[in-house]
């Protein structure tokens, strides 16, 4: 089981940038795919992006494509979500999660979750 802790959230103006980090514990981190999800008040948790264990493949939701970038450093057991050109509609709690699946982006396919970090984008 991988344990995950997100950090890096905060308040930023529209057009600004933030980088979220996801620190993982457990020796299996390098063997799992990692995903980022977000949940705004009153809305369902939605997929943001994912990266395979080797960083060879990434996938993004259409709403963030071209603005967000996922990366990971297995030597540091850490994943990242670089968010640029932020919009007020990006306001949400952001979660990182891990999965042994590849190419599956439903929250139910991810077995380990962090506690979330709040991102607020002001207009």
PDB file of C-alpha atoms in Angstrom:
ATOM      1  CA  UNK A   1       0.000   0.000   0.000  1.00  0.00           C
ATOM      2  CA  UNK A   2       1.282   3.437  -0.932  1.00  0.00           C
ATOM      3  CA  UNK A   3       0.615   6.346   1.389  1.00  0.00           C
ATOM      4  CA  UNK A   4       0.337   9.763  -0.230  1.00  0.00           C
ATOM      5  CA  UNK A   5       0.545  13.316   1.076  1.00  0.00           C
ATOM      6  CA  UNK A   6      -0.190  16.330  -1.104  1.00  0.00           C
ATOM      7  CA  UNK A   7       1.208  19.817  -0.602  1.00  0.00           C
ATOM      8  CA  UNK A   8       1.570  23.070  -2.480  1.00  0.00           C
ATOM      9  CA  UNK A   9      -1.993  24.277  -2.631  1.00  0.00           C
ATOM     10  CA  UNK A  10      -2.962  27.837  -1.917  1.00  0.00           C
ATOM     11  CA  UNK A  11      -4.564  31.005  -3.201  1.00  0.00           C
ATOM     12  CA  UNK A  12      -3.483  32.359  -6.562  1.00  0.00           C
ATOM     13  CA  UNK A  13      -4.814  34.917  -9.000  1.00  0.00           C
ATOM     14  CA  UNK A  14      -6.205  33.890 -12.339  1.00  0.00           C
ATOM     15  CA  UNK A  15      -3.402  33.431 -14.832  1.00  0.00           C
ATOM     16  CA  UNK A  16      -0.978  32.409 -12.124  1.00  0.00           C
ATOM     17  CA  UNK A  17       0.780  29.134 -11.448  1.00  0.00           C
ATOM     18  CA  UNK A  18       1.095  26.583  -8.674  1.00  0.00           C
ATOM     19  CA  UNK A  19       2.998  23.348  -8.349  1.00  0.00           C
ATOM     20  CA  UNK A  20       1.485  20.597  -6.270  1.00  0.00           C
ATOM     21  CA  UNK A  21       3.599  17.830  -4.841  1.00  0.00           C
ATOM     22  CA  UNK A  22       2.603  14.334  -3.819  1.00  0.00           C
ATOM     23  CA  UNK A  23       5.010  12.636  -1.434  1.00  0.00           C
ATOM     24  CA  UNK A  24       4.708   8.867  -1.302  1.00  0.00           C
ATOM     25  CA  UNK A  25       5.833   6.350   1.247  1.00  0.00           C
ATOM     26  CA  UNK A  26       6.361   2.706   0.523  1.00  0.00           C
ATOM     27  CA  UNK A  27       8.761   0.907  -1.752  1.00  0.00           C
ATOM     28  CA  UNK A  28       6.102   0.240  -4.372  1.00  0.00           C
ATOM     29  CA  UNK A  29       5.729   3.862  -5.504  1.00  0.00           C
ATOM     30  CA  UNK A  30       7.977   3.376  -8.504  1.00  0.00           C
ATOM     31  CA  UNK A  31       5.798   0.515  -9.705  1.00  0.00           C
ATOM     32  CA  UNK A  32       2.453   2.314  -9.663  1.00  0.00           C
ATOM     33  CA  UNK A  33       0.836   4.837 -11.938  1.00  0.00           C
ATOM     34  CA  UNK A  34      -0.082   8.121 -10.334  1.00  0.00           C
ATOM     35  CA  UNK A  35      -3.086  10.265 -10.948  1.00  0.00           C
ATOM     36  CA  UNK A  36      -4.380  13.660  -9.949  1.00  0.00           C
ATOM     37  CA  UNK A  37      -8.031  14.363  -9.322  1.00  0.00           C
ATOM     38  CA  UNK A  38      -9.947  17.380  -8.106  1.00  0.00           C
ATOM     39  CA  UNK A  39     -13.247  18.015  -6.422  1.00  0.00           C
ATOM     40  CA  UNK A  40     -15.034  21.332  -6.303  1.00  0.00           C
ATOM     41  CA  UNK A  41     -17.808  22.025  -3.776  1.00  0.00           C
ATOM     42  CA  UNK A  42     -21.015  20.291  -4.780  1.00  0.00           C
ATOM     43  CA  UNK A  43     -19.369  18.433  -7.651  1.00  0.00           C
ATOM     44  CA  UNK A  44     -18.098  14.941  -8.183  1.00  0.00           C
ATOM     45  CA  UNK A  45     -14.418  14.122  -8.044  1.00  0.00           C
ATOM     46  CA  UNK A  46     -12.993  14.444 -11.546  1.00  0.00           C
ATOM     47  CA  UNK A  47      -9.908  13.187 -13.290  1.00  0.00           C
ATOM     48  CA  UNK A  48      -7.188  15.755 -13.975  1.00  0.00           C
ATOM     49  CA  UNK A  49      -4.287  13.689 -15.261  1.00  0.00           C
ATOM     50  CA  UNK A  50      -2.174  10.598 -14.813  1.00  0.00           C
ATOM     51  CA  UNK A  51       1.330   9.335 -15.423  1.00  0.00           C
ATOM     52  CA  UNK A  52       2.662   5.810 -15.699  1.00  0.00           C
ATOM     53  CA  UNK A  53       5.334   4.446 -13.395  1.00  0.00           C
ATOM     54  CA  UNK A  54       8.085   5.074 -15.941  1.00  0.00           C
ATOM     55  CA  UNK A  55       6.768   8.519 -16.967  1.00  0.00           C
ATOM     56  CA  UNK A  56       6.509   7.158 -20.501  1.00  0.00           C
ATOM     57  CA  UNK A  57       2.809   7.941 -20.796  1.00  0.00           C
ATOM     58  CA  UNK A  58       0.699  10.807 -19.533  1.00  0.00           C
ATOM     59  CA  UNK A  59      -2.946  11.604 -19.921  1.00  0.00           C
ATOM     60  CA  UNK A  60      -4.908  14.761 -19.191  1.00  0.00           C
ATOM     61  CA  UNK A  61      -8.470  15.912 -18.969  1.00  0.00           C
ATOM     62  CA  UNK A  62      -9.423  18.176 -21.846  1.00  0.00           C
ATOM     63  CA  UNK A  63     -10.101  21.019 -19.439  1.00  0.00           C
ATOM     64  CA  UNK A  64      -6.448  21.166 -18.329  1.00  0.00           C
ATOM     65  CA  UNK A  65      -4.610  19.980 -21.419  1.00  0.00           C
ATOM     66  CA  UNK A  66      -1.896  22.437 -22.404  1.00  0.00           C
ATOM     67  CA  UNK A  67      -1.986  24.162 -19.012  1.00  0.00           C
ATOM     68  CA  UNK A  68      -1.157  21.392 -16.515  1.00  0.00           C
ATOM     69  CA  UNK A  69       1.824  19.060 -16.563  1.00  0.00           C
ATOM     70  CA  UNK A  70       2.295  15.900 -14.533  1.00  0.00           C
ATOM     71  CA  UNK A  71       5.713  14.555 -13.671  1.00  0.00           C
ATOM     72  CA  UNK A  72       7.303  12.289 -11.104  1.00  0.00           C
ATOM     73  CA  UNK A  73      10.673  11.567  -9.572  1.00  0.00           C
ATOM     74  CA  UNK A  74      10.763   7.960  -8.431  1.00  0.00           C
ATOM     75  CA  UNK A  75      14.111   8.466  -6.716  1.00  0.00           C
ATOM     76  CA  UNK A  76      12.410  11.005  -4.454  1.00  0.00           C
ATOM     77  CA  UNK A  77       9.124   9.100  -4.230  1.00  0.00           C
ATOM     78  CA  UNK A  78       7.377  12.287  -5.302  1.00  0.00           C
ATOM     79  CA  UNK A  79       4.927  13.250  -7.985  1.00  0.00           C
ATOM     80  CA  UNK A  80       4.126  16.725  -9.221  1.00  0.00           C
ATOM     81  CA  UNK A  81       1.331  18.652 -10.868  1.00  0.00           C
ATOM     82  CA  UNK A  82       2.476  21.898 -12.455  1.00  0.00           C
ATOM     83  CA  UNK A  83      -0.507  24.156 -13.039  1.00  0.00           C
ATOM     84  CA  UNK A  84      -0.139  27.189 -15.287  1.00  0.00           C
ATOM     85  CA  UNK A  85      -2.628  29.722 -16.609  1.00  0.00           C
ATOM     86  CA  UNK A  86      -4.957  28.941 -13.745  1.00  0.00           C
ATOM     87  CA  UNK A  87      -8.620  29.831 -14.035  1.00  0.00           C
ATOM     88  CA  UNK A  88     -11.260  30.359 -11.350  1.00  0.00           C
ATOM     89  CA  UNK A  89     -12.906  27.127 -12.481  1.00  0.00           C
ATOM     90  CA  UNK A  90      -9.758  25.265 -11.428  1.00  0.00           C
ATOM     91  CA  UNK A  91     -10.669  25.995  -7.804  1.00  0.00           C
ATOM     92  CA  UNK A  92     -11.014  22.671  -6.007  1.00  0.00           C
ATOM     93  CA  UNK A  93      -9.421  20.287  -3.579  1.00  0.00           C
ATOM     94  CA  UNK A  94      -6.736  18.399  -5.465  1.00  0.00           C
ATOM     95  CA  UNK A  95      -5.916  14.790  -4.672  1.00  0.00           C
ATOM     96  CA  UNK A  96      -3.164  12.504  -5.811  1.00  0.00           C
ATOM     97  CA  UNK A  97      -3.795   8.799  -6.047  1.00  0.00           C
ATOM     98  CA  UNK A  98      -2.033   5.656  -7.141  1.00  0.00           C
ATOM     99  CA  UNK A  99      -3.092   2.662  -9.176  1.00  0.00           C
ATOM    100  CA  UNK A 100      -1.657  -0.498 -10.688  1.00  0.00           C
ATOM    101  CA  UNK A 101      -3.831   0.021 -13.758  1.00  0.00           C
ATOM    102  CA  UNK A 102      -2.728   1.800 -16.897  1.00  0.00           C
ATOM    103  CA  UNK A 103      -5.169   3.759 -18.994  1.00  0.00           C
ATOM    104  CA  UNK A 104      -8.006   3.697 -16.478  1.00  0.00           C
ATOM    105  CA  UNK A 105      -9.006   7.053 -15.032  1.00  0.00           C
ATOM    106  CA  UNK A 106     -12.026   6.488 -12.871  1.00  0.00           C
ATOM    107  CA  UNK A 107     -11.556   7.271  -9.162  1.00  0.00           C
ATOM    108  CA  UNK A 108     -12.638   3.722  -8.338  1.00  0.00           C
ATOM    109  CA  UNK A 109      -9.582   2.388 -10.202  1.00  0.00           C
ATOM    110  CA  UNK A 110      -7.216   4.144  -7.794  1.00  0.00           C
ATOM    111  CA  UNK A 111      -6.557   2.388  -4.532  1.00  0.00           C
ATOM    112  CA  UNK A 112      -4.515   4.842  -2.466  1.00  0.00           C
ATOM    113  CA  UNK A 113      -5.370   8.495  -1.938  1.00  0.00           C
ATOM    114  CA  UNK A 114      -3.881  11.508  -0.255  1.00  0.00           C
ATOM    115  CA  UNK A 115      -5.853  13.813   1.999  1.00  0.00           C
ATOM    116  CA  UNK A 116      -6.068  16.583  -0.600  1.00  0.00           C
ATOM    117  CA  UNK A 117      -4.775  20.132  -0.888  1.00  0.00           C
ATOM    118  CA  UNK A 118      -6.948  23.170  -1.523  1.00  0.00           C
ATOM    119  CA  UNK A 119      -6.399  25.345  -4.582  1.00  0.00           C
ATOM    120  CA  UNK A 120      -8.279  28.615  -4.862  1.00  0.00           C
ATOM    121  CA  UNK A 121      -8.030  30.735  -7.987  1.00  0.00           C
ATOM    122  CA  UNK A 122      -9.348  34.255  -7.651  1.00  0.00           C
ATOM    123  CA  UNK A 123     -10.641  36.247 -10.597  1.00  0.00           C
TER     124      UNK A 123
END
